[in-house]
Short mmCIF file of C-alpha atoms in Angstrom, two decimals:
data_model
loop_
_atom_site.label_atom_id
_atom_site.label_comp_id
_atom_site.label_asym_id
_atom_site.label_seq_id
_atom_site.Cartn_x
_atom_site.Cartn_y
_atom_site.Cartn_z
CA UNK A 1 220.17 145.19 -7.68
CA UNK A 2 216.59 144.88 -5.89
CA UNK A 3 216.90 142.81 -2.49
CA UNK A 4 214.78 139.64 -2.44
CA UNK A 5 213.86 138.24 1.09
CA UNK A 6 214.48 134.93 1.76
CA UNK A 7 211.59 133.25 2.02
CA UNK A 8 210.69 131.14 5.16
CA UNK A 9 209.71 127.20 5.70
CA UNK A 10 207.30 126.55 8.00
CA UNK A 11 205.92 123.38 9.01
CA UNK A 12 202.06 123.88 10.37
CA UNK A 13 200.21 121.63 12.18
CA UNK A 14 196.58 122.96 11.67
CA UNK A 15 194.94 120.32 13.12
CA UNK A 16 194.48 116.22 15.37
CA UNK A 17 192.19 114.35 13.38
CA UNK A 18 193.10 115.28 9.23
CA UNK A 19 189.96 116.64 8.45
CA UNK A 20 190.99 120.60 8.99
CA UNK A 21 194.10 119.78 6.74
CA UNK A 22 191.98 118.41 4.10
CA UNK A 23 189.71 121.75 4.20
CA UNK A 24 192.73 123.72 4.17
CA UNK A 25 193.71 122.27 0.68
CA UNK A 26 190.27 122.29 -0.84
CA UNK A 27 189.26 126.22 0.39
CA UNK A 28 193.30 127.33 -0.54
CA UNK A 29 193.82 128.64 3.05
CA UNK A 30 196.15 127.62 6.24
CA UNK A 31 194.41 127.91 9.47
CA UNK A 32 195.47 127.45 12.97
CA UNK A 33 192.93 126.20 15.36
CA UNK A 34 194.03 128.69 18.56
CA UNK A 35 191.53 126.42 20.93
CA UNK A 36 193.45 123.04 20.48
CA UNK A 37 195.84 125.25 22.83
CA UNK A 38 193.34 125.79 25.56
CA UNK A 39 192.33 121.94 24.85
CA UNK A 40 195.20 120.49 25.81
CA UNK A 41 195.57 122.42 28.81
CA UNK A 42 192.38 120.29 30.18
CA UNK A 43 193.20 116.47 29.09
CA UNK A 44 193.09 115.03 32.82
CA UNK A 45 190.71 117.75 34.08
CA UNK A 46 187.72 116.78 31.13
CA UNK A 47 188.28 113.41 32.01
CA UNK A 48 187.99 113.76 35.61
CA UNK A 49 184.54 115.78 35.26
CA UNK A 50 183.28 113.30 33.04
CA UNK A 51 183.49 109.87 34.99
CA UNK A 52 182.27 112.44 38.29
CA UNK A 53 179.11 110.48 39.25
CA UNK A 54 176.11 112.49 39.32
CA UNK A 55 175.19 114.67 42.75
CA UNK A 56 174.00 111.84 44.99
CA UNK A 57 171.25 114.64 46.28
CA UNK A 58 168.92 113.74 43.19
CA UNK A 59 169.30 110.37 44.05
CA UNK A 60 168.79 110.88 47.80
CA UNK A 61 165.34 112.62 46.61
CA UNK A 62 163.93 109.95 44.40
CA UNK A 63 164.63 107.50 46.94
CA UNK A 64 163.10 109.65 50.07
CA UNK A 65 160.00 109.91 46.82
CA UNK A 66 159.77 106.65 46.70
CA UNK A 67 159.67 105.30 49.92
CA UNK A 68 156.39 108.06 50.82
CA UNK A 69 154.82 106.58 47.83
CA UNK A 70 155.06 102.76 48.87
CA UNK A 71 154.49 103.60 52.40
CA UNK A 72 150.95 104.90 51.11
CA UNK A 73 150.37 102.91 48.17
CA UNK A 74 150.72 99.66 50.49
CA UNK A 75 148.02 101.44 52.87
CA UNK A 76 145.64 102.43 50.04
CA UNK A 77 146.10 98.50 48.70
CA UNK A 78 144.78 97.21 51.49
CA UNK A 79 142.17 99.46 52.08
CA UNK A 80 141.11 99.12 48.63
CA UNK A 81 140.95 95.49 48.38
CA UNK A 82 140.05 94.54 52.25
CA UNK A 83 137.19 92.51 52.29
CA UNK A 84 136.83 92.46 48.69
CA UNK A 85 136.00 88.92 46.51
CA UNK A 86 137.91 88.26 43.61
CA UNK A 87 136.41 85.57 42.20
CA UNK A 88 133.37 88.37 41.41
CA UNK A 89 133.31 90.54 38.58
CA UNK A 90 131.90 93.43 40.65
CA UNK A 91 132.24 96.76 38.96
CA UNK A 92 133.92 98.34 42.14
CA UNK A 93 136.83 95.82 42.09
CA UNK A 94 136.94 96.78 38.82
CA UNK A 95 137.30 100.46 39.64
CA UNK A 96 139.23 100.51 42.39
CA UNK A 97 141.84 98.38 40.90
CA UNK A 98 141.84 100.97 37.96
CA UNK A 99 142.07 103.86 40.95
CA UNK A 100 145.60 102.41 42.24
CA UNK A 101 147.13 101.39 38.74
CA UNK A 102 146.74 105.50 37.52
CA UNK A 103 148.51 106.57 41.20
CA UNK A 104 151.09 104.17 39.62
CA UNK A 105 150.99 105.32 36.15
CA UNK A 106 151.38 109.11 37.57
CA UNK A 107 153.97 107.98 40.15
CA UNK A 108 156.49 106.66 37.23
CA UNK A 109 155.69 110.18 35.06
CA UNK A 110 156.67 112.65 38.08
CA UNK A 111 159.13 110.47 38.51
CA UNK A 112 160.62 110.40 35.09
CA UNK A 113 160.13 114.29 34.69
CA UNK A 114 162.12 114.75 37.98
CA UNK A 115 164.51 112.84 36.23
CA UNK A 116 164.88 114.88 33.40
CA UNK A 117 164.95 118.19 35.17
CA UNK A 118 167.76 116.91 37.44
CA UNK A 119 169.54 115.73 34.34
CA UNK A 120 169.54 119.19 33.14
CA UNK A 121 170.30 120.71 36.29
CA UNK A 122 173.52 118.26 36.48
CA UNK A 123 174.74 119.18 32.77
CA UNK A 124 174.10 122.69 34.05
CA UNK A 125 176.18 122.27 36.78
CA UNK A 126 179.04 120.46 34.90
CA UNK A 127 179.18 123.33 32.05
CA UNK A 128 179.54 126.18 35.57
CA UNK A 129 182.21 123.83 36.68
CA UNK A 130 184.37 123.73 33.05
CA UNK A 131 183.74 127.73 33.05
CA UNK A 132 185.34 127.67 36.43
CA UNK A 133 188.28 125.32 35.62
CA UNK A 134 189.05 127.67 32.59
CA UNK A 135 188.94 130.95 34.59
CA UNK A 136 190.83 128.69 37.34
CA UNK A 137 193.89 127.41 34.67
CA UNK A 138 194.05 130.28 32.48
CA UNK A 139 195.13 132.64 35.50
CA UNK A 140 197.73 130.23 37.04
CA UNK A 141 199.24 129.36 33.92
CA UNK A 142 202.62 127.99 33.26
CA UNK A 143 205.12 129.97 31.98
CA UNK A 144 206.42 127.47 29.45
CA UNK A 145 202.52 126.90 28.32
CA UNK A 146 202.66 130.66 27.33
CA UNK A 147 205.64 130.62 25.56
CA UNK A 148 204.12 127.71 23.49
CA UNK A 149 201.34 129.56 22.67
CA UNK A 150 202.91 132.94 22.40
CA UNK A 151 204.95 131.58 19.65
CA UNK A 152 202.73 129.94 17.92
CA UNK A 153 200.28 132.88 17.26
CA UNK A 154 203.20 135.36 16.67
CA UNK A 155 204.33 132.83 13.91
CA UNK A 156 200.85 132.63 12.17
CA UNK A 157 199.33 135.72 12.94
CA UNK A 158 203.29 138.07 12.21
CA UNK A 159 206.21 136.31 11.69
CA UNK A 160 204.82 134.14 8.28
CA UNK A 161 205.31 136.48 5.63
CA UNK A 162 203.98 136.66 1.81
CA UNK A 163 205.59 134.22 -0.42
CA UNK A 164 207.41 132.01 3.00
CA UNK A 165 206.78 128.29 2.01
CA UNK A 166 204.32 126.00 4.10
CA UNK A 167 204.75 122.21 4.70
CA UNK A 168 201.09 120.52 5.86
CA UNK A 169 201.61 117.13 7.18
CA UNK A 170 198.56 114.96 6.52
CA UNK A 171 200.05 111.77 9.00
CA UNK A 172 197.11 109.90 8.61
CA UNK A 173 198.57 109.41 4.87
CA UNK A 174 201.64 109.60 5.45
CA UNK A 175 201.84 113.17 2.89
CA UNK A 176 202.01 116.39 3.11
CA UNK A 177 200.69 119.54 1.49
CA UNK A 178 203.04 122.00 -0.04
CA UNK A 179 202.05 125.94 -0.04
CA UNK A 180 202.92 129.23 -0.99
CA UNK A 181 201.45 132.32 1.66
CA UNK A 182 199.38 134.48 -1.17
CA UNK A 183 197.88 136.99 1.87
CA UNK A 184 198.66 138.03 5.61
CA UNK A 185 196.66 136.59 8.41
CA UNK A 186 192.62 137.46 8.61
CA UNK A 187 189.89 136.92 11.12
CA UNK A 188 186.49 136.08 10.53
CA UNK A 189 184.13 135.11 13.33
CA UNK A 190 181.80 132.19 13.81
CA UNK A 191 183.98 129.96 11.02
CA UNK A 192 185.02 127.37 13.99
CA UNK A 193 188.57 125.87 13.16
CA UNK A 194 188.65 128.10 9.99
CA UNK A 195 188.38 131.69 11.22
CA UNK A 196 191.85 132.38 11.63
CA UNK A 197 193.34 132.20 8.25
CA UNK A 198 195.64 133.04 5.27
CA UNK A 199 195.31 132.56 1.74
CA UNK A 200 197.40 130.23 0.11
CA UNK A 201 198.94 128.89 -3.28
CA UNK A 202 198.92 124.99 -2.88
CA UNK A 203 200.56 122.40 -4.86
CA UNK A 204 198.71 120.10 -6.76
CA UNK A 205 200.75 117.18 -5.74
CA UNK A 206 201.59 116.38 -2.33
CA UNK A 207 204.78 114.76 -1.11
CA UNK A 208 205.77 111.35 0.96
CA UNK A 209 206.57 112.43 4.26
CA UNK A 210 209.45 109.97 4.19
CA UNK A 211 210.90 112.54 1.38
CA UNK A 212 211.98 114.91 3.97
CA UNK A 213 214.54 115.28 5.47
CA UNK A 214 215.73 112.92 8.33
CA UNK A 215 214.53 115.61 11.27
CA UNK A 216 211.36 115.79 9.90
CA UNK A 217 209.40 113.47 11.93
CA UNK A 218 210.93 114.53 15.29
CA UNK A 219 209.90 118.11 14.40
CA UNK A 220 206.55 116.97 13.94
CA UNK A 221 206.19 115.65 17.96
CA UNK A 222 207.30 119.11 18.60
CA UNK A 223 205.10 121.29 20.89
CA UNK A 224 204.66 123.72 18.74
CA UNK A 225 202.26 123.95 16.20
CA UNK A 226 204.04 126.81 13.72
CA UNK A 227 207.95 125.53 13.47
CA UNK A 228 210.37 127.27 11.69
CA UNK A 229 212.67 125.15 9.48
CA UNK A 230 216.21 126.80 9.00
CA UNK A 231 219.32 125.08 8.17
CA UNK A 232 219.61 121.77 5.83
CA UNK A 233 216.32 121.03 6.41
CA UNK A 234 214.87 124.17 5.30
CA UNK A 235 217.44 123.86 2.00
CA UNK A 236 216.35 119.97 1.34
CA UNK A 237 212.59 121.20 1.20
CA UNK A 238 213.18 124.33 -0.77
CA UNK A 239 214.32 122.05 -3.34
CA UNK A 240 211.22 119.68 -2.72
CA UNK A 241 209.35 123.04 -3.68
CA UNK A 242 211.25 124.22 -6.55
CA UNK A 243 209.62 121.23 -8.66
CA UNK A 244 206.31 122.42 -7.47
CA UNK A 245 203.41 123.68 -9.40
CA UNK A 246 201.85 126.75 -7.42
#
């Protein structure tokens, strides 16, 4: 008699927002998107950096700009219309009003291109600060985080074998995606959310969630993202499976 492995249940969450899950299912793969992991190390942190006001230097500058420029434009005003009548139409009033409205007009553009440059400068300065925070948490971090993620990528990458059954929870629809692993795990760079993969046999049909058994949707506010079902849970959705279509 040939031994047949028993195959394992696995419930994956690829993805937050449905739309990876929904890929999954149309390209015939499971994927596990490994930088959700470092995202959620940096919840408070991102938001933090984001409501950080701009460096009050640039708007130091503009305001030491400005001042020189009204300073002089008030003296050049006066000079340039001192003694002159306005009820004429004399072509140097003319002029000489022209003279101070372009110092204006050129004013406003240096302005708005120092602007613009410190704009860039700030982004660049934000993006140096997220490298930092990574390099900063990644060395420093906490031994349950690593055990998370450790697990995780041994389950997807090692531990899911050919043939173990997949459960894909699309919440947003209260459904999930049955599967059958068809190949071990395979990297492909620059494919975002989808470069970490395996092939997979997926049912036509998907299921109610509320068809599950009664653990179900505590397991799915579990920390991990790759959980492996054992027990009467694993047996209920075998049995879910067995009147699948792969």
């Amino acid at each position: 008699m040939v031994y047949q492995r028993k195959a394992n249940v696995w419930i994956v969450r690829a993805g937050y927002c449905g739309h990876q899950e929904k890929d999954c299912f149309e390209r015939g793969v499971l994927s596990l998107d490994l930088n959700l992991h470092l995202l959620e190390q940096f919840g408070q942190e991102f938001m933090e950096l984001r409501d950080t006001p701009a460096d009050h230097k640039k708007h130091f500058y503009l305001g030491e700009q400005y001042r020189d420029f009204d300073d002089k434009f008030r003296k050049e005003f006066e000079e340039a219309t001192k003694d002159l009548d306005f009820s004429s139409e004399r072509p140097e009033v003319v002029r000489k009003m022209q003279g101070l409205n372009r110092k204006l007009k050129n004013f406003n553009e240096e302005l708005k291109h120092f602007d613009e440059t410190m704009d860039k400068f700030d982004n660049f300065e934000k993006r140096e600060q997220i490298k930092e925070m990574i390099i900063a948490k990644l060395s420093g971090l906490d031994e349950s985080v690593l055990d998370v993620w450790s697990e995780d990528i041994f389950n997807f990458t090692m531990g899911m074998r050919l043939n173990d059954i997949v459960v894909l929870p699309l919440e947003s629809e209260g459904l999930a995606g049955v599967g059958k692993v068809r190949e071990f795990y395979k990297f492909r760079n620059n494919f975002g959310y989808l470069s970490h993969y395996r092939r997979m046999w997926w049912a036509d049909d998907k299921v109610p969630l509320s068809s599950f058994c009664p653990e179900f949707a505590k397991m799915l506010e579990s920390k991990f993202s790759v959980i492996h079902i054992e027990g009467s849970c694993r047996d209920s959705i075998m049995e879910i499976v067995s009147g699948s279509t792969f």
